[in-house]
Amino acid sequence: MRYYGLTVYTVALFEYYGDGLFEVQIFRDTTVECLYPKMHPTEFFKTTGKYYDEEDYILDTKSLELEKQLSLLCFNACANKTDFVEMCLSEQNLSPHLHNLELDPSWEKFYNRWDDGSKVVLRLERTHWEVFVSWQNNRCSFGRGWIDFVREAGLQAGDNLLLFKHNTDEENILNFCIFKAEAWSDACVEGTSNAEHSFYKMVYPHAAKEGHFVLPRLFSKKYCRHLCRIRQVDVDDRSWYIFYNVPNGYIYNLEDMLKHFKVIEKEAIVFSMNSSNVMTARIFQKDGMEIAYKRRIRSAKYLGDEHWFLKPDLRSDYDLEEDSEQSLESSGGNAGVANDMAENDLQFNITVSTLLVDKKTHGPFIPVAVHPPNRAWKKGDEVELRTEKGSWRLGMVLHGNRARLSAGWNKFARDNEYKVDDVLSWQLMEENGTDVFLVTKVAPV
């Protein structure tokens, strides 16, 4: 935690690869994947000149700093908010001798509705400040109350202040976020042009109807040119056309995708961008577990519960009851593959999709009906995969009652040079107490 500077409400995504190995993605309160130090932790502490105490990286859950974190999360999660303004604060803006802050034309959408002497509330989650509007010579300023707000909110020169309307019916109430100056360069992912860059979005109410998400502000600013080339989003084994609106910084045309997977309020979507014009997305339940894509599609309805990182959801996709007809559909819910399985056989086909060769995910799910004789798959099971190029040992992970190839999959796919749309035939057999899959590539028809 000290090494990566984790604080309350930093989001960490853990993905288990078997053999005690986890891959972790860390998202700051800006919802953008953070910069990862390239040095060893001991070197990190050596260069900083001190060891950190708890106060340096853990926030009091009742503190003003926590409320600032929540406000950042609120803005990025409520993706239908396009009515906002930002400003970089200078020494002049913060001078105690200057009792007002002149608002530039970017504030026009707000101050055109304010009268001289009217009160504006600047609000976090539970804390708020009152400032009063002053009109002189057709110029609008924040007057009385501004300096108190600056001092008590801990604003400094170089900080970026972002104000937005949480409720369009409240003309004189603005929520705000503070991007600290020292964290400005840390909020976006640095890397080479072909590296993947990720951000997450919390799903707001009526997202499936509106079909758009405002991208994290810093992400849009840094990768605007690349985002303009994005034309498609891949989720599971399906693709949808999407578009990026430059002026307002949001992606749209997501209605069909959100409805297809029955995405509900307060679930999370992690979007990843690479060097192509395709963006990939993974959907996570409120308990933090990735959804069972095929099962979610088949289920008649999906009921949600509380916010997944505030209160773990005790109900997951894997607990949803299916009727007997659906249970016979033993496709296994493969994330990123399509399955065909012969009746009463341990053979099935998988069509390789983008998600299986993107080097970021597990391998395919194994259909429920395919398992070793007289037993189900167990956590920690290992299997041997054989092709014409050799053999590989892979680990298994379990999602509910479904097994999925994990540790070693990326090397297996790379060594066999699998590409998108390749059709693979799988045959399970047992040899000397070892579970073996014979994997062959099916020639295109």
PDB file of C-alpha atoms in Angstrom, residues 14 47 145 177 199 236 244 279 285 319 338 349 394 429:
ATOM      1  CA  PHE A  14      -7.308  -8.484  -8.574  1.00  0.00           C
ATOM      2  CA  THR A  47      14.959   7.713  -2.828  1.00  0.00           C
ATOM      3  CA  GLY A 145     -17.174  33.437   1.224  1.00  0.00           C
ATOM      4  CA  CYS A 177     -13.576  18.086  -7.190  1.00  0.00           C
ATOM      5  CA  PHE A 199     -10.076   3.413 -17.052  1.00  0.00           C
ATOM      6  CA  ASP A 236     -17.071 -11.220 -24.456  1.00  0.00           C
ATOM      7  CA  TYR A 244     -16.275   9.438 -29.344  1.00  0.00           C
ATOM      8  CA  MET A 279     -11.566  -0.797 -27.279  1.00  0.00           C
ATOM      9  CA  GLN A 285     -20.695  -7.059 -10.578  1.00  0.00           C
ATOM     10  CA  ASP A 319     -26.036 -17.810  -7.810  1.00  0.00           C
ATOM     11  CA  ALA A 338     -18.197 -19.520 -28.975  1.00  0.00           C
ATOM     12  CA  ASN A 349     -15.070 -26.507 -30.287  1.00  0.00           C
ATOM     13  CA  LEU A 394      -2.031 -24.957 -17.288  1.00  0.00           C
ATOM     14  CA  MET A 429      -8.977 -37.652 -21.912  1.00  0.00           C
TER      15      MET A 429
END
